mmCIF file of C-alpha atoms in Angstrom:
data_model
loop_
_atom_site.group_PDB
_atom_site.id
_atom_site.type_symbol
_atom_site.label_atom_id
_atom_site.label_comp_id
_atom_site.label_asym_id
_atom_site.label_seq_id
_atom_site.Cartn_x
_atom_site.Cartn_y
_atom_site.Cartn_z
ATOM 1 C CA UNK A 45 0.625 0.192 0.203
ATOM 2 C CA UNK A 46 1.033 3.741 -0.567
ATOM 3 C CA UNK A 47 0.332 7.064 0.617
ATOM 4 C CA UNK A 48 0.229 10.365 -1.541
ATOM 5 C CA UNK A 49 2.380 11.766 1.482
ATOM 6 C CA UNK A 50 4.028 7.940 1.565
ATOM 7 C CA UNK A 51 5.118 6.354 4.704
ATOM 8 C CA UNK A 52 6.136 3.037 2.747
ATOM 9 C CA UNK A 53 5.706 3.051 -1.146
ATOM 10 C CA UNK A 54 4.598 -0.425 -1.410
ATOM 11 C CA UNK A 55 1.794 -2.742 0.406
ATOM 12 C CA UNK A 56 4.037 -4.253 3.299
ATOM 13 C CA UNK A 57 5.718 -2.549 6.048
ATOM 14 C CA UNK A 58 9.243 -3.098 6.915
ATOM 15 C CA UNK A 59 10.412 -6.243 8.955
ATOM 16 C CA UNK A 60 10.784 -4.446 12.651
ATOM 17 C CA UNK A 61 6.944 -2.709 12.006
ATOM 18 C CA UNK A 62 5.740 -6.195 11.232
ATOM 19 C CA UNK A 63 6.864 -7.700 13.956
ATOM 20 C CA UNK A 64 6.171 -4.627 16.303
ATOM 21 C CA UNK A 65 2.931 -5.248 14.812
ATOM 22 C CA UNK A 66 1.985 -9.239 15.311
ATOM 23 C CA UNK A 67 3.122 -8.845 18.991
ATOM 24 C CA UNK A 68 1.232 -5.306 20.033
ATOM 25 C CA UNK A 69 -2.319 -8.056 18.332
ATOM 26 C CA UNK A 70 -1.546 -10.940 19.857
ATOM 27 C CA UNK A 71 -1.342 -9.547 22.625
ATOM 28 C CA UNK A 72 -4.826 -7.896 21.982
ATOM 29 C CA UNK A 73 -6.485 -11.171 20.358
ATOM 30 C CA UNK A 74 -5.842 -13.190 23.894
ATOM 31 C CA UNK A 75 -8.095 -10.306 25.487
ATOM 32 C CA UNK A 76 -12.138 -11.931 26.294
ATOM 33 C CA UNK A 77 -14.608 -11.287 23.549
ATOM 34 C CA UNK A 78 -16.358 -7.554 25.193
ATOM 35 C CA UNK A 79 -18.040 -7.893 28.315
ATOM 36 C CA UNK A 80 -22.507 -8.207 27.262
ATOM 37 C CA UNK A 81 -22.301 -9.359 24.048
ATOM 38 C CA UNK A 82 -23.612 -11.949 22.761
ATOM 39 C CA UNK A 83 -21.538 -14.727 20.408
ATOM 40 C CA UNK A 84 -23.435 -17.700 18.995
ATOM 41 C CA UNK A 85 -22.984 -18.063 15.730
ATOM 42 C CA UNK A 86 -26.871 -18.664 14.308
ATOM 43 C CA UNK A 87 -29.233 -15.204 14.214
ATOM 44 C CA UNK A 88 -28.792 -14.632 17.852
ATOM 45 C CA UNK A 89 -29.516 -10.849 19.701
ATOM 46 C CA UNK A 90 -27.963 -7.742 19.968
ATOM 47 C CA UNK A 91 -27.309 -7.854 24.195
ATOM 48 C CA UNK A 92 -30.125 -6.186 26.510
ATOM 49 C CA UNK A 93 -26.954 -5.031 28.355
ATOM 50 C CA UNK A 94 -26.106 -2.810 26.260
ATOM 51 C CA UNK A 95 -26.531 0.479 26.338
ATOM 52 C CA UNK A 96 -29.468 2.326 23.728
ATOM 53 C CA UNK A 97 -28.118 4.100 22.075
ATOM 54 C CA UNK A 98 -29.226 7.996 20.619
ATOM 55 C CA UNK A 99 -31.894 8.864 19.366
ATOM 56 C CA UNK A 100 -30.688 9.069 15.004
ATOM 57 C CA UNK A 101 -30.219 13.638 15.086
ATOM 58 C CA UNK A 102 -33.880 13.760 13.282
ATOM 59 C CA UNK A 103 -34.933 13.119 17.143
ATOM 60 C CA UNK A 104 -37.636 9.279 15.967
ATOM 61 C CA UNK A 105 -36.922 6.507 13.550
ATOM 62 C CA UNK A 106 -37.465 5.663 10.003
ATOM 63 C CA UNK A 107 -40.823 4.616 9.289
ATOM 64 C CA UNK A 108 -40.669 1.030 7.149
ATOM 65 C CA UNK A 109 -44.333 0.722 6.589
ATOM 66 C CA UNK A 110 -43.910 4.732 4.203
ATOM 67 C CA UNK A 111 -41.944 4.160 1.225
ATOM 68 C CA UNK A 112 -40.931 6.828 -1.392
ATOM 69 C CA UNK A 113 -39.124 6.382 -3.988
ATOM 70 C CA UNK A 114 -36.484 8.581 -5.306
ATOM 71 C CA UNK A 115 -35.023 7.632 -8.097
ATOM 72 C CA UNK A 116 -35.134 5.187 -10.794
ATOM 73 C CA UNK A 117 -32.873 3.627 -13.412
ATOM 74 C CA UNK A 118 -29.268 3.980 -11.883
ATOM 75 C CA UNK A 119 -27.063 1.425 -13.405
ATOM 76 C CA UNK A 120 -25.291 -0.594 -9.961
ATOM 77 C CA UNK A 121 -25.025 1.956 -7.448
ATOM 78 C CA UNK A 122 -22.901 1.155 -4.534
ATOM 79 C CA UNK A 123 -21.353 4.471 -2.711
ATOM 80 C CA UNK A 124 -23.794 7.003 -0.797
ATOM 81 C CA UNK A 125 -23.149 9.298 0.861
ATOM 82 C CA UNK A 126 -24.937 12.864 2.074
ATOM 83 C CA UNK A 127 -23.927 16.462 1.882
ATOM 84 C CA UNK A 128 -24.835 18.820 4.502
ATOM 85 C CA UNK A 129 -28.106 20.528 2.615
ATOM 86 C CA UNK A 130 -29.522 17.128 2.204
ATOM 87 C CA UNK A 131 -28.758 15.674 -1.284
ATOM 88 C CA UNK A 132 -27.086 11.948 -2.231
ATOM 89 C CA UNK A 133 -24.102 11.579 -3.693
ATOM 90 C CA UNK A 134 -24.372 8.211 -5.171
ATOM 91 C CA UNK A 135 -21.915 5.561 -7.219
ATOM 92 C CA UNK A 136 -22.483 3.813 -10.021
ATOM 93 C CA UNK A 137 -20.092 1.153 -9.656
ATOM 94 C CA UNK A 138 -19.820 0.146 -13.321
ATOM 95 C CA UNK A 139 -19.716 3.605 -15.037
ATOM 96 C CA UNK A 140 -17.578 5.216 -12.450
ATOM 97 C CA UNK A 141 -20.241 8.448 -12.293
ATOM 98 C CA UNK A 142 -21.724 10.215 -9.216
ATOM 99 C CA UNK A 143 -24.805 11.214 -9.081
ATOM 100 C CA UNK A 144 -26.444 14.058 -6.829
ATOM 101 C CA UNK A 145 -30.409 12.647 -5.615
ATOM 102 C CA UNK A 146 -31.962 15.864 -4.326
ATOM 103 C CA UNK A 147 -33.801 15.280 -0.589
ATOM 104 C CA UNK A 148 -37.106 15.019 -2.284
ATOM 105 C CA UNK A 149 -36.033 12.671 -5.277
ATOM 106 C CA UNK A 150 -35.935 13.620 -8.745
ATOM 107 C CA UNK A 151 -34.131 12.894 -11.200
ATOM 108 C CA UNK A 152 -30.719 12.328 -10.676
ATOM 109 C CA UNK A 153 -28.039 14.765 -11.860
ATOM 110 C CA UNK A 154 -23.936 13.335 -13.184
ATOM 111 C CA UNK A 155 -21.571 15.782 -10.814
ATOM 112 C CA UNK A 156 -18.576 14.161 -11.204
ATOM 113 C CA UNK A 157 -17.089 11.123 -13.065
ATOM 114 C CA UNK A 158 -14.149 9.358 -11.539
ATOM 115 C CA UNK A 159 -11.154 8.918 -13.887
ATOM 116 C CA UNK A 160 -9.486 5.478 -14.217
ATOM 117 C CA UNK A 161 -12.220 2.862 -13.163
ATOM 118 C CA UNK A 162 -11.923 -0.078 -14.142
ATOM 119 C CA UNK A 163 -14.877 -1.861 -13.529
ATOM 120 C CA UNK A 164 -15.000 -6.191 -13.401
ATOM 121 C CA UNK A 165 -16.764 -8.965 -11.177
ATOM 122 C CA UNK A 166 -16.912 -6.532 -8.501
ATOM 123 C CA UNK A 167 -14.474 -3.691 -8.555
ATOM 124 C CA UNK A 168 -16.282 -0.444 -9.981
ATOM 125 C CA UNK A 169 -16.654 2.219 -8.225
ATOM 126 C CA UNK A 170 -17.509 1.751 -4.812
ATOM 127 C CA UNK A 171 -17.473 3.714 -1.831
ATOM 128 C CA UNK A 172 -17.906 7.730 -0.641
ATOM 129 C CA UNK A 173 -18.142 9.609 1.869
ATOM 130 C CA UNK A 174 -18.376 12.877 2.266
ATOM 131 C CA UNK A 175 -15.760 15.773 4.364
ATOM 132 C CA UNK A 176 -16.863 16.522 7.432
ATOM 133 C CA UNK A 177 -15.866 19.685 7.102
ATOM 134 C CA UNK A 178 -16.953 20.306 3.569
ATOM 135 C CA UNK A 179 -18.819 23.541 2.986
ATOM 136 C CA UNK A 180 -14.977 24.636 4.247
ATOM 137 C CA UNK A 181 -12.965 22.526 1.777
ATOM 138 C CA UNK A 182 -15.186 20.755 -1.120
ATOM 139 C CA UNK A 183 -13.721 17.432 -0.743
ATOM 140 C CA UNK A 184 -15.904 14.169 -1.252
ATOM 141 C CA UNK A 185 -14.291 10.533 -1.143
ATOM 142 C CA UNK A 186 -14.601 7.458 -3.057
ATOM 143 C CA UNK A 187 -13.004 4.154 -3.107
ATOM 144 C CA UNK A 188 -12.289 2.429 -6.225
ATOM 145 C CA UNK A 189 -11.296 -0.211 -8.094
ATOM 146 C CA UNK A 190 -8.253 1.292 -11.075
ATOM 147 C CA UNK A 191 -5.922 -0.781 -13.321
ATOM 148 C CA UNK A 192 -3.453 -2.618 -10.829
ATOM 149 C CA UNK A 193 -5.351 -1.971 -7.781
ATOM 150 C CA UNK A 194 -8.095 -0.460 -5.335
ATOM 151 C CA UNK A 195 -7.279 2.545 -4.565
ATOM 152 C CA UNK A 196 -8.976 6.279 -2.149
ATOM 153 C CA UNK A 197 -9.033 9.071 -3.998
ATOM 154 C CA UNK A 198 -10.940 12.367 -3.119
ATOM 155 C CA UNK A 199 -11.370 14.674 -5.413
ATOM 156 C CA UNK A 200 -13.950 17.955 -5.281
ATOM 157 C CA UNK A 201 -17.243 18.349 -7.484
ATOM 158 C CA UNK A 202 -16.726 21.112 -9.204
ATOM 159 C CA UNK A 203 -13.959 19.489 -10.858
ATOM 160 C CA UNK A 204 -9.306 19.230 -11.150
ATOM 161 C CA UNK A 205 -8.396 15.508 -11.335
ATOM 162 C CA UNK A 206 -9.060 13.589 -8.174
ATOM 163 C CA UNK A 207 -5.848 13.298 -5.642
ATOM 164 C CA UNK A 208 -4.368 9.711 -4.479
ATOM 165 C CA UNK A 209 -4.687 9.188 -0.745
ATOM 166 C CA UNK A 210 -4.292 6.010 -0.434
ATOM 167 C CA UNK A 211 -3.616 2.987 -2.780
ATOM 168 C CA UNK A 212 -2.139 -0.679 -3.859
ATOM 169 C CA UNK A 213 -4.489 -2.722 -1.586
ATOM 170 C CA UNK A 214 -4.715 -6.008 -3.639
ATOM 171 C CA UNK A 215 -8.211 -6.505 -6.677
ATOM 172 C CA UNK A 216 -9.450 -9.315 -7.650
ATOM 173 C CA UNK A 217 -13.360 -9.891 -9.300
ATOM 174 C CA UNK A 218 -14.177 -10.553 -6.053
ATOM 175 C CA UNK A 219 -13.916 -9.220 -2.259
ATOM 176 C CA UNK A 220 -12.582 -5.805 -2.937
ATOM 177 C CA UNK A 221 -14.133 -4.436 0.396
ATOM 178 C CA UNK A 222 -14.957 -0.569 -0.854
ATOM 179 C CA UNK A 223 -16.444 1.151 1.959
ATOM 180 C CA UNK A 224 -15.418 4.249 3.359
ATOM 181 C CA UNK A 225 -16.818 6.789 6.870
ATOM 182 C CA UNK A 226 -15.871 9.368 8.695
ATOM 183 C CA UNK A 227 -16.417 7.860 12.029
ATOM 184 C CA UNK A 228 -16.658 10.429 15.239
ATOM 185 C CA UNK A 229 -13.385 10.757 15.608
ATOM 186 C CA UNK A 230 -13.315 12.306 12.372
ATOM 187 C CA UNK A 231 -10.665 10.546 10.862
ATOM 188 C CA UNK A 232 -11.367 7.991 7.311
ATOM 189 C CA UNK A 233 -12.198 4.543 8.162
ATOM 190 C CA UNK A 234 -12.407 1.291 5.204
ATOM 191 C CA UNK A 235 -13.026 -1.681 4.411
ATOM 192 C CA UNK A 236 -10.976 -3.764 2.185
ATOM 193 C CA UNK A 237 -11.344 -6.994 1.107
ATOM 194 C CA UNK A 238 -8.831 -10.570 0.882
ATOM 195 C CA UNK A 239 -8.747 -10.199 -3.503
ATOM 196 C CA UNK A 240 -9.298 -14.003 -2.718
ATOM 197 C CA UNK A 241 -6.093 -14.473 -0.541
ATOM 198 C CA UNK A 242 -7.425 -15.094 2.307
ATOM 199 C CA UNK A 243 -3.859 -15.554 4.694
ATOM 200 C CA UNK A 244 -3.883 -11.367 3.383
ATOM 201 C CA UNK A 245 -5.955 -10.812 5.894
ATOM 202 C CA UNK A 246 -3.714 -11.966 9.030
ATOM 203 C CA UNK A 247 -0.356 -10.664 7.504
ATOM 204 C CA UNK A 248 -0.149 -7.396 9.920
ATOM 205 C CA UNK A 249 1.623 -5.757 6.840
ATOM 206 C CA UNK A 250 -0.180 -5.701 4.111
ATOM 207 C CA UNK A 251 -3.246 -3.535 3.597
ATOM 208 C CA UNK A 252 -6.000 -6.665 2.152
ATOM 209 C CA UNK A 253 -8.881 -7.956 4.671
ATOM 210 C CA UNK A 254 -8.898 -5.633 7.229
ATOM 211 C CA UNK A 255 -10.693 -2.175 8.504
ATOM 212 C CA UNK A 256 -8.334 0.330 7.583
ATOM 213 C CA UNK A 257 -7.960 3.865 10.180
ATOM 214 C CA UNK A 258 -6.459 7.056 7.901
ATOM 215 C CA UNK A 259 -6.115 10.265 8.589
ATOM 216 C CA UNK A 260 -8.545 12.462 6.417
ATOM 217 C CA UNK A 261 -5.091 13.242 3.328
ATOM 218 C CA UNK A 262 -4.499 9.105 3.866
ATOM 219 C CA UNK A 263 -1.536 9.078 6.520
ATOM 220 C CA UNK A 264 -2.329 6.654 9.134
ATOM 221 C CA UNK A 265 -3.654 7.776 11.955
ATOM 222 C CA UNK A 266 -2.649 8.693 14.926
ATOM 223 C CA UNK A 267 -3.888 6.259 18.179
ATOM 224 C CA UNK A 268 -3.545 3.104 15.698
ATOM 225 C CA UNK A 269 -2.289 -0.562 17.483
ATOM 226 C CA UNK A 270 1.020 0.169 15.620
ATOM 227 C CA UNK A 271 2.346 3.263 14.869
ATOM 228 C CA UNK A 272 2.711 3.790 11.530
ATOM 229 C CA UNK A 273 0.541 1.624 10.019
ATOM 230 C CA UNK A 274 -3.107 1.906 9.061
ATOM 231 C CA UNK A 275 -4.204 -0.868 10.124
ATOM 232 C CA UNK A 276 -7.077 -0.577 13.030
ATOM 233 C CA UNK A 277 -8.705 -4.694 12.752
ATOM 234 C CA UNK A 278 -7.197 -7.415 10.659
ATOM 235 C CA UNK A 279 -8.837 -11.142 10.075
ATOM 236 C CA UNK A 280 -11.552 -9.756 7.747
ATOM 237 C CA UNK A 281 -12.506 -11.915 4.399
ATOM 238 C CA UNK A 282 -14.571 -8.979 3.176
ATOM 239 C CA UNK A 283 -16.102 -5.718 5.263
ATOM 240 C CA UNK A 284 -19.269 -4.639 3.525
ATOM 241 C CA UNK A 285 -20.071 -2.282 6.073
ATOM 242 C CA UNK A 286 -19.392 0.359 9.028
ATOM 243 C CA UNK A 287 -21.007 1.838 11.160
ATOM 244 C CA UNK A 288 -21.654 3.428 14.640
ATOM 245 C CA UNK A 289 -23.665 3.751 17.938
ATOM 246 C CA UNK A 290 -23.960 7.602 19.723
ATOM 247 C CA UNK A 291 -21.720 5.961 22.367
ATOM 248 C CA UNK A 292 -19.253 5.697 19.138
ATOM 249 C CA UNK A 293 -19.297 1.275 19.476
ATOM 250 C CA UNK A 294 -17.871 -0.107 15.669
ATOM 251 C CA UNK A 295 -20.154 -2.061 13.996
ATOM 252 C CA UNK A 296 -18.331 -3.580 10.266
ATOM 253 C CA UNK A 297 -20.637 -6.097 8.113
ATOM 254 C CA UNK A 298 -18.576 -9.091 7.252
ATOM 255 C CA UNK A 299 -19.347 -10.991 4.318
ATOM 256 C CA UNK A 300 -18.561 -14.455 4.627
ATOM 257 C CA UNK A 301 -17.738 -17.504 2.687
ATOM 258 C CA UNK A 302 -20.051 -20.689 2.251
ATOM 259 C CA UNK A 303 -21.655 -20.555 5.980
ATOM 260 C CA UNK A 304 -22.143 -18.086 7.570
ATOM 261 C CA UNK A 305 -22.347 -13.744 7.719
ATOM 262 C CA UNK A 306 -21.367 -12.241 11.048
ATOM 263 C CA UNK A 307 -21.594 -8.419 12.553
ATOM 264 C CA UNK A 308 -18.941 -7.602 14.856
ATOM 265 C CA UNK A 309 -17.817 -5.271 17.406
ATOM 266 C CA UNK A 310 -14.911 -4.035 16.767
ATOM 267 C CA UNK A 311 -12.404 -2.994 18.007
ATOM 268 C CA UNK A 312 -8.875 -1.582 17.497
ATOM 269 C CA UNK A 313 -6.100 -4.380 17.197
ATOM 270 C CA UNK A 314 -8.251 -7.275 17.006
ATOM 271 C CA UNK A 315 -8.025 -10.961 14.791
ATOM 272 C CA UNK A 316 -11.280 -11.134 13.617
ATOM 273 C CA UNK A 317 -10.175 -14.831 12.129
ATOM 274 C CA UNK A 318 -10.338 -15.568 8.765
ATOM 275 C CA UNK A 319 -9.543 -17.479 6.823
ATOM 276 C CA UNK A 320 -8.994 -19.393 10.192
ATOM 277 C CA UNK A 321 -12.964 -18.861 11.493
ATOM 278 C CA UNK A 322 -15.784 -18.591 9.094
ATOM 279 C CA UNK A 323 -18.545 -17.422 11.943
ATOM 280 C CA UNK A 324 -18.116 -17.730 15.662
ATOM 281 C CA UNK A 325 -14.985 -19.858 16.773
ATOM 282 C CA UNK A 326 -15.591 -19.566 20.845
ATOM 283 C CA UNK A 327 -11.694 -19.004 21.718
ATOM 284 C CA UNK A 328 -10.251 -16.238 22.987
ATOM 285 C CA UNK A 329 -7.327 -16.190 20.367
ATOM 286 C CA UNK A 330 -10.224 -14.208 17.470
ATOM 287 C CA UNK A 331 -13.230 -12.035 18.238
ATOM 288 C CA UNK A 332 -16.586 -13.768 17.738
ATOM 289 C CA UNK A 333 -19.768 -11.899 15.775
ATOM 290 C CA UNK A 334 -22.134 -10.917 18.119
ATOM 291 C CA UNK A 335 -24.772 -11.597 14.885
ATOM 292 C CA UNK A 336 -24.774 -14.426 12.434
ATOM 293 C CA UNK A 337 -26.607 -15.597 9.389
ATOM 294 C CA UNK A 338 -25.823 -18.316 6.748
ATOM 295 C CA UNK A 339 -25.433 -16.396 3.871
ATOM 296 C CA UNK A 340 -28.893 -16.900 2.075
ATOM 297 C CA UNK A 341 -30.437 -15.011 3.977
ATOM 298 C CA UNK A 342 -28.174 -12.117 4.022
ATOM 299 C CA UNK A 343 -24.442 -11.966 1.860
ATOM 300 C CA UNK A 344 -24.840 -8.404 3.772
ATOM 301 C CA UNK A 345 -23.396 -5.464 2.476
ATOM 302 C CA UNK A 346 -24.319 -1.803 3.789
ATOM 303 C CA UNK A 347 -25.154 -1.138 7.720
ATOM 304 C CA UNK A 348 -26.431 1.994 9.389
ATOM 305 C CA UNK A 349 -27.378 3.145 12.623
ATOM 306 C CA UNK A 350 -30.339 4.678 13.304
ATOM 307 C CA UNK A 351 -31.461 5.390 17.091
ATOM 308 C CA UNK A 352 -30.753 1.973 18.939
ATOM 309 C CA UNK A 353 -31.066 -0.348 15.325
ATOM 310 C CA UNK A 354 -28.363 -1.463 13.194
ATOM 311 C CA UNK A 355 -29.911 -1.594 10.071
ATOM 312 C CA UNK A 356 -27.631 -4.395 7.338
ATOM 313 C CA UNK A 357 -28.921 -4.023 3.914
ATOM 314 C CA UNK A 358 -28.531 -8.088 2.052
ATOM 315 C CA UNK A 359 -27.690 -8.895 -1.330
ATOM 316 C CA UNK A 360 -28.378 -12.741 -1.905
ATOM 317 C CA UNK A 361 -30.639 -12.354 0.978
ATOM 318 C CA UNK A 362 -33.236 -9.393 -0.484
ATOM 319 C CA UNK A 363 -33.961 -7.763 3.025
ATOM 320 C CA UNK A 364 -33.389 -5.703 4.926
ATOM 321 C CA UNK A 365 -31.914 -7.201 8.866
ATOM 322 C CA UNK A 366 -33.060 -4.979 11.434
ATOM 323 C CA UNK A 367 -30.583 -5.635 14.626
ATOM 324 C CA UNK A 368 -32.623 -4.087 17.837
ATOM 325 C CA UNK A 369 -29.362 -3.126 19.692
ATOM 326 C CA UNK A 370 -30.590 -2.795 22.796
ATOM 327 C CA UNK A 371 -32.063 -6.761 23.648
ATOM 328 C CA UNK A 372 -34.300 -8.568 20.961
ATOM 329 C CA UNK A 373 -33.819 -10.359 17.868
ATOM 330 C CA UNK A 374 -32.578 -9.484 14.559
ATOM 331 C CA UNK A 375 -35.708 -9.032 11.986
ATOM 332 C CA UNK A 376 -36.108 -9.164 8.234
ATOM 333 C CA UNK A 377 -37.800 -6.617 6.650
ATOM 334 C CA UNK A 378 -38.868 -6.319 2.693
ATOM 335 C CA UNK A 379 -37.602 -10.417 1.581
ATOM 336 C CA UNK A 380 -37.856 -10.953 -1.592
ATOM 337 C CA UNK A 381 -39.901 -7.184 -2.129
ATOM 338 C CA UNK A 382 -37.010 -5.434 -4.110
ATOM 339 C CA UNK A 383 -34.586 -7.476 -4.344
ATOM 340 C CA UNK A 384 -31.091 -7.166 -3.633
ATOM 341 C CA UNK A 385 -30.246 -4.118 -1.378
ATOM 342 C CA UNK A 386 -26.604 -2.674 -1.591
ATOM 343 C CA UNK A 387 -26.497 0.062 0.040
ATOM 344 C CA UNK A 388 -28.605 1.819 3.598
ATOM 345 C CA UNK A 389 -28.137 5.128 5.430
ATOM 346 C CA UNK A 390 -29.170 7.424 7.141
ATOM 347 C CA UNK A 391 -29.948 11.330 5.830
ATOM 348 C CA UNK A 392 -29.479 14.521 7.910
ATOM 349 C CA UNK A 393 -32.771 14.325 8.448
ATOM 350 C CA UNK A 394 -33.039 11.383 9.906
ATOM 351 C CA UNK A 395 -34.299 9.600 7.084
ATOM 352 C CA UNK A 396 -33.605 5.639 5.996
ATOM 353 C CA UNK A 397 -32.432 5.596 2.277
ATOM 354 C CA UNK A 398 -31.983 1.982 0.777
ATOM 355 C CA UNK A 399 -29.795 1.339 -2.799
ATOM 356 C CA UNK A 400 -31.041 -1.905 -4.298
ATOM 357 C CA UNK A 401 -29.024 -3.821 -6.319
ATOM 358 C CA UNK A 402 -30.856 -5.565 -9.191
ATOM 359 C CA UNK A 403 -28.123 -4.907 -12.518
ATOM 360 C CA UNK A 404 -25.305 -5.704 -10.819
ATOM 361 C CA UNK A 405 -25.131 -8.850 -13.303
ATOM 362 C CA UNK A 406 -26.713 -11.192 -10.175
ATOM 363 C CA UNK A 407 -29.785 -9.578 -9.689
ATOM 364 C CA UNK A 408 -32.791 -10.283 -12.100
ATOM 365 C CA UNK A 409 -33.850 -6.337 -13.145
ATOM 366 C CA UNK A 410 -37.455 -5.274 -12.372
ATOM 367 C CA UNK A 411 -39.158 -2.102 -13.929
ATOM 368 C CA UNK A 412 -37.521 0.703 -12.670
ATOM 369 C CA UNK A 413 -34.105 -0.126 -11.149
ATOM 370 C CA UNK A 414 -31.764 0.316 -9.659
ATOM 371 C CA UNK A 415 -33.306 2.528 -7.542
ATOM 372 C CA UNK A 416 -33.454 4.529 -4.281
ATOM 373 C CA UNK A 417 -35.838 4.073 -2.109
ATOM 374 C CA UNK A 418 -36.217 6.619 1.843
ATOM 375 C CA UNK A 419 -38.139 5.636 4.895
ATOM 376 C CA UNK A 420 -38.837 9.472 6.183
ATOM 377 C CA UNK A 421 -38.748 9.753 10.312
ATOM 378 C CA UNK A 422 -41.105 9.755 12.101
#
């Protein structure tokens, strides 16, 4: 991996850094699972003892009984992020276009095209994030597949060439990761896939199969488990969703192989087991998920939190999973109604936005697909 303000110029760090990272992560992997978190490898509830999250900014929760269609005719929408005025930016994976959708809906308008996007298989223009200081800087961030790698760039909608912040993340036809989001600490988090090479997930000097934590300029963030390393957590197969509760708890959504998909509580330096473990491992070496689903009912992608509920979009499962963080069983919403679901996000007004993914070569396109649905806050 390489950063534009480079600390290193390839996908691995020096032997000294790797050795230090192994020692640190070995110590962390011996920690017990987070207290009060369920660890069973079946569809299970979030802990009753967990502190409930605060409601969304609007003071309400999404009304899932009142869907509104805000955009249609999209081509594999993947990333979704909101501007301060409440309008949404949407990334079309295969075309490399960034579209803008007004808060009240209407025809999407192209506002940028990311150059150098190499769309093939699961790769292309993937995650989007908007700078916290967008009103001052105008920066928009994207994770995309290029000719030789996956990379993170930033650009301004007014034009100009994107600035490469972080590159050298191995690409493949599968498991490119791609979700990016700014955390409560103002740092940029990125979920990467193992690019079909499971051993990379366990290598602390490799950027694949990880959650990375970067500064807005693309450097390894201060306070990371190993100084100078961007790795926040390791042992991931293909992280597709990132979300934070009001109390700061971080959740990562993991795309499993043949048995179990996962919801994990993400802790710095923890090892989440792939490829040694899929689902619950049951030991102290690897962190266990708090929720698992069989792959036929999930194959999860994006995630968001509103109030005390975690929402997870499911591709193969063709449903929206709701996971109550204050206790209770996960619930499947809309099974089969809208087809494959890719990304879910909470808008500034508290509404929940949900994208379909029926034009991605794996789904059966329906009239108007792909689309964005909006569920207003109540």
